[in-house]
Amino acid sequence: VGILAVLAGLRWLDESTAPHRAKLDPVGILLLTAGLACLLGGLVGLHHLGLGAASLLVLASVPLFAWLGRHEAGFEESGAMPLLSIRLLRLPAFIFGALAVLVFYASCSSYYVSFAVFLQFGAGLSPFHAGLLFTPIAAIFAATSILAPRLIGRYGNSVLRTSALVYAIGYAVVWLILARSGAEPSLWRLMPVMLIVAAVQGFIMTPLLNVVLGALPESHAGMAGGSIATMQQVGNALGIAVIGLV
């Protein structure tokens, strides 16, 4: 898929160049990578490292992120293009948007990991049959993801707000079904709710990124896009790490 995407980009995307060549920020890259590695490594590796070592890793990320902030501020004041602009962090639209992306992706990853574990160890399905149950979920998600831009163009951000509300209610309904089912939960009761949740996830995911990036100045579009993509991956890892603790 990646190779096809590169070939398609070379064929149909026009080349563009910035008026001024940006200077690489290797120190910022190193600090950000080290900070994220400590934070996520401590959360994900809690069971293997133990509480003490994992806590030290998480705490080590705090001075690294603080150092990153000071470095990026100085780097930007020197006239260079920072890895993460401090001005961007002062925009409420970016802060709230990044938090929304973080929470949404964390909830998605933890939700599907929990469901996969439940299907195999709770419902007693084989990995193959558990995977088959994800097929209609993936199909409806793909369909609503394609449909979402049209609905947003017609009804605006109300689609996003309504989908987020249904998404939260769907999680609550899933929890109630599992809580009342006891040791023998019913897949026939779960699957309709799971399909609804998958549908609204498709209505949320693409519009959410577009809304966040659309609210920011064009001069920060590339930096904001990279930051939001990082928040997606951090959210995925954070959701799996947190649900693993539970």
Coordinates of C-alpha atoms in Angstrom, one line a residue:
V1 CA 0.0 0.0 0.0
G2 CA 2.8 2.4 0.9
I3 CA 4.6 1.7 -2.4
L4 CA 1.4 2.4 -4.4
A5 CA 0.8 5.6 -2.4
V6 CA 4.3 6.8 -3.3
L7 CA 3.9 6.0 -7.0
A8 CA 0.4 7.6 -7.1
G9 CA 1.9 10.7 -5.4
L10 CA 4.7 11.0 -8.0
R11 CA 2.1 10.7 -10.8
W12 CA -0.7 13.0 -9.6
L13 CA 0.7 15.4 -7.0
D14 CA 2.4 18.6 -8.0
E15 CA 5.8 19.4 -6.6
S16 CA 5.9 22.4 -4.3
T17 CA 8.8 24.1 -2.6
A18 CA 9.0 26.6 0.3
P19 CA 10.4 30.1 -0.4
H20 CA 13.0 29.5 2.3
R21 CA 14.7 26.2 3.0
A22 CA 13.9 25.1 6.6
K23 CA 16.8 24.2 8.9
L24 CA 16.7 20.7 10.4
D25 CA 16.2 20.6 14.2
P26 CA 18.0 17.4 15.2
V27 CA 18.1 18.4 18.9
G28 CA 14.3 18.9 18.9
I29 CA 13.8 15.5 17.2
L30 CA 16.0 13.8 19.7
L31 CA 14.3 15.3 22.7
L32 CA 10.8 14.6 21.4
T33 CA 11.6 11.0 20.6
A34 CA 13.3 10.5 23.9
G35 CA 10.4 12.0 25.8
L36 CA 7.8 10.0 24.0
A37 CA 9.9 6.8 24.4
C38 CA 10.1 7.3 28.2
L39 CA 6.4 8.2 28.5
L40 CA 5.0 5.4 26.4
G41 CA 7.7 2.9 27.4
G42 CA 6.9 3.3 31.0
L43 CA 3.1 2.9 30.5
V44 CA 3.3 0.0 28.0
G45 CA 6.1 -1.8 29.9
L46 CA 4.6 -1.6 33.4
H47 CA 4.0 -5.3 33.8
H48 CA 7.5 -6.2 32.5
L49 CA 9.5 -3.5 34.2
G50 CA 7.7 -3.2 37.5
L51 CA 6.1 -0.2 39.1
G52 CA 9.4 1.4 40.2
A53 CA 11.2 1.3 36.9
A54 CA 8.1 2.2 34.9
S55 CA 7.5 5.2 37.1
L56 CA 11.0 6.4 36.7
L57 CA 10.6 6.2 32.9
V58 CA 7.4 8.2 33.0
L59 CA 9.0 10.8 35.3
A60 CA 12.0 11.1 33.1
S61 CA 9.8 12.3 30.3
V62 CA 8.8 15.4 32.2
P63 CA 12.3 17.1 32.1
L64 CA 12.8 16.0 28.6
F65 CA 9.5 17.7 27.5
A66 CA 10.4 20.8 29.5
W67 CA 13.9 20.9 27.8
L68 CA 12.1 20.4 24.5
G69 CA 9.9 23.5 25.1
R70 CA 12.9 25.7 26.1
H71 CA 14.9 24.5 23.1
E72 CA 12.0 25.0 20.6
A73 CA 11.4 28.6 22.0
G74 CA 15.1 29.5 21.5
F75 CA 15.2 27.8 18.1
E76 CA 12.2 29.8 16.9
E77 CA 13.5 33.1 18.3
S78 CA 16.7 32.6 16.3
G79 CA 14.6 32.8 13.1
A80 CA 14.8 29.0 12.3
M81 CA 11.8 26.8 11.8
P82 CA 11.3 24.7 15.0
L83 CA 10.0 21.2 15.1
L84 CA 7.0 22.4 17.2
S85 CA 6.3 26.2 17.3
I86 CA 5.6 27.7 20.7
R87 CA 3.1 30.0 18.9
L88 CA 1.2 27.0 17.8
L89 CA 0.9 25.8 21.4
R90 CA -0.7 29.1 22.3
L91 CA -3.6 28.6 20.0
P92 CA -6.6 27.2 21.8
A93 CA -7.9 25.6 18.6
F94 CA -4.7 23.5 18.4
I95 CA -4.6 22.6 22.1
F96 CA -8.2 21.5 22.3
G97 CA -8.0 19.8 18.9
A98 CA -4.9 17.9 19.8
L99 CA -6.5 16.8 23.1
A100 CA -9.6 15.7 21.2
V101 CA -7.6 13.6 18.8
L102 CA -5.6 12.1 21.7
V103 CA -8.7 11.1 23.6
F104 CA -10.5 9.8 20.5
Y105 CA -7.7 7.6 19.3
A106 CA -6.9 6.3 22.8
S107 CA -10.5 5.3 23.2
C108 CA -10.6 3.6 19.8
S109 CA -7.4 1.5 20.4
S110 CA -8.4 0.5 23.9
Y111 CA -11.9 -0.4 22.7
Y112 CA -10.9 -2.7 19.9
V113 CA -8.1 -4.4 21.9
S114 CA -10.5 -5.1 24.7
F115 CA -13.1 -6.4 22.2
A116 CA -10.6 -8.7 20.6
V117 CA -9.5 -10.1 23.9
F118 CA -13.2 -10.5 25.0
L119 CA -14.1 -12.4 21.8
Q120 CA -11.3 -14.9 22.3
F121 CA -11.2 -15.3 26.1
G122 CA -14.7 -14.3 27.0
A123 CA -16.8 -15.6 24.1
G124 CA -14.4 -18.5 23.4
L125 CA -13.9 -17.8 19.7
S126 CA -10.8 -18.7 17.8
P127 CA -8.5 -15.9 16.5
F128 CA -9.8 -16.6 13.0
H129 CA -13.5 -16.3 13.9
A130 CA -12.9 -13.3 16.1
G131 CA -11.2 -11.6 13.2
L132 CA -14.2 -12.4 11.0
L133 CA -16.5 -10.5 13.3
F134 CA -14.3 -7.4 12.7
T135 CA -15.0 -7.6 9.0
P136 CA -18.5 -5.9 9.0
I137 CA -17.2 -3.4 11.6
A138 CA -14.3 -2.4 9.3
A139 CA -16.7 -2.3 6.3
I140 CA -19.2 0.1 7.9
F141 CA -16.3 2.2 9.2
A142 CA -14.9 2.5 5.7
A143 CA -18.3 3.4 4.2
T144 CA -19.0 6.1 6.7
S145 CA -15.5 7.5 6.4
I146 CA -16.2 8.0 2.7
L147 CA -19.6 9.5 3.3
A148 CA -18.5 11.8 6.1
P149 CA -17.0 14.7 4.0
R150 CA -20.3 15.0 2.0
L151 CA -22.4 15.2 5.2
I152 CA -20.0 17.7 6.8
G153 CA -20.2 19.8 3.6
R154 CA -24.0 19.7 3.8
Y155 CA -24.8 19.9 7.5
G156 CA -21.5 21.3 9.0
N157 CA -19.9 20.4 12.2
S158 CA -23.2 19.3 13.7
V159 CA -22.4 15.9 12.1
L160 CA -19.3 15.7 14.2
R161 CA -21.0 16.8 17.4
T162 CA -23.9 14.4 17.0
S163 CA -21.5 11.5 16.1
A164 CA -19.4 12.2 19.2
L165 CA -22.5 12.0 21.4
V166 CA -23.7 8.8 19.8
Y167 CA -20.1 7.4 20.1
A168 CA -20.1 8.1 23.9
I169 CA -23.6 6.6 24.3
G170 CA -22.5 3.5 22.3
Y171 CA -19.6 2.9 24.7
A172 CA -22.0 3.2 27.7
V173 CA -24.4 0.7 26.1
V174 CA -21.6 -1.8 25.4
W175 CA -20.5 -1.5 29.0
L176 CA -24.1 -2.0 30.3
I177 CA -24.6 -5.1 28.1
L178 CA -21.4 -6.6 29.3
A179 CA -22.2 -5.7 32.9
R180 CA -25.6 -7.3 32.8
S181 CA -24.6 -10.4 30.8
G182 CA -22.4 -11.8 33.5
A183 CA -20.2 -14.8 32.5
E184 CA -22.0 -15.5 29.2
P185 CA -22.3 -12.2 27.2
S186 CA -24.4 -12.3 24.1
L187 CA -22.7 -11.4 20.8
W188 CA -26.2 -10.9 19.2
R189 CA -26.8 -8.0 21.6
L190 CA -23.3 -6.6 21.2
M191 CA -22.9 -6.6 17.5
P192 CA -25.6 -4.0 16.6
V193 CA -24.1 -1.6 19.1
M194 CA -20.6 -2.3 17.8
L195 CA -21.7 -1.6 14.2
I196 CA -23.3 1.7 15.3
V197 CA -20.1 2.7 17.2
A198 CA -18.0 1.8 14.1
A199 CA -20.3 3.9 11.9
V200 CA -20.0 7.0 14.0
Q201 CA -16.2 6.5 14.3
G202 CA -16.1 6.9 10.6
F203 CA -18.1 10.1 10.8
I204 CA -15.7 11.4 13.5
M205 CA -12.2 10.5 12.4
T206 CA -11.7 12.3 9.1
P207 CA -13.8 15.4 9.9
L208 CA -12.1 15.8 13.3
L209 CA -8.7 16.1 11.6
N210 CA -10.0 18.5 9.0
V211 CA -11.8 20.7 11.6
V212 CA -8.7 21.0 13.8
L213 CA -6.3 21.8 10.9
G214 CA -8.9 24.1 9.2
A215 CA -9.0 26.3 12.4
L216 CA -5.3 27.0 12.3
P217 CA -3.3 29.5 10.2
E218 CA -2.1 28.2 6.9
S219 CA 1.5 29.0 7.9
H220 CA 1.3 26.3 10.6
A221 CA -0.5 23.7 8.5
G222 CA 2.4 21.4 7.9
M223 CA 3.7 21.6 11.5
A224 CA 0.2 21.2 12.9
G225 CA -0.5 18.2 10.6
G226 CA 2.7 16.5 11.8
S227 CA 1.8 17.2 15.4
I228 CA -1.7 15.9 15.1
A229 CA -0.4 12.7 13.4
T230 CA 1.9 12.3 16.3
M231 CA -1.0 12.7 18.7
Q232 CA -2.8 10.0 16.9
Q233 CA 0.0 7.5 17.4
V234 CA 0.5 8.6 21.1
G235 CA -3.3 8.2 21.6
N236 CA -3.2 4.7 20.2
A237 CA -0.3 3.6 22.4
L238 CA -1.7 5.4 25.4
G239 CA -5.1 3.7 25.1
I240 CA -3.6 0.3 24.8
A241 CA -1.2 1.0 27.7
V242 CA -4.0 2.2 30.0
I243 CA -6.4 -0.6 29.2
G244 CA -3.5 -3.0 29.8
L245 CA -3.2 -1.6 33.3
V246 CA -6.8 -2.3 34.0

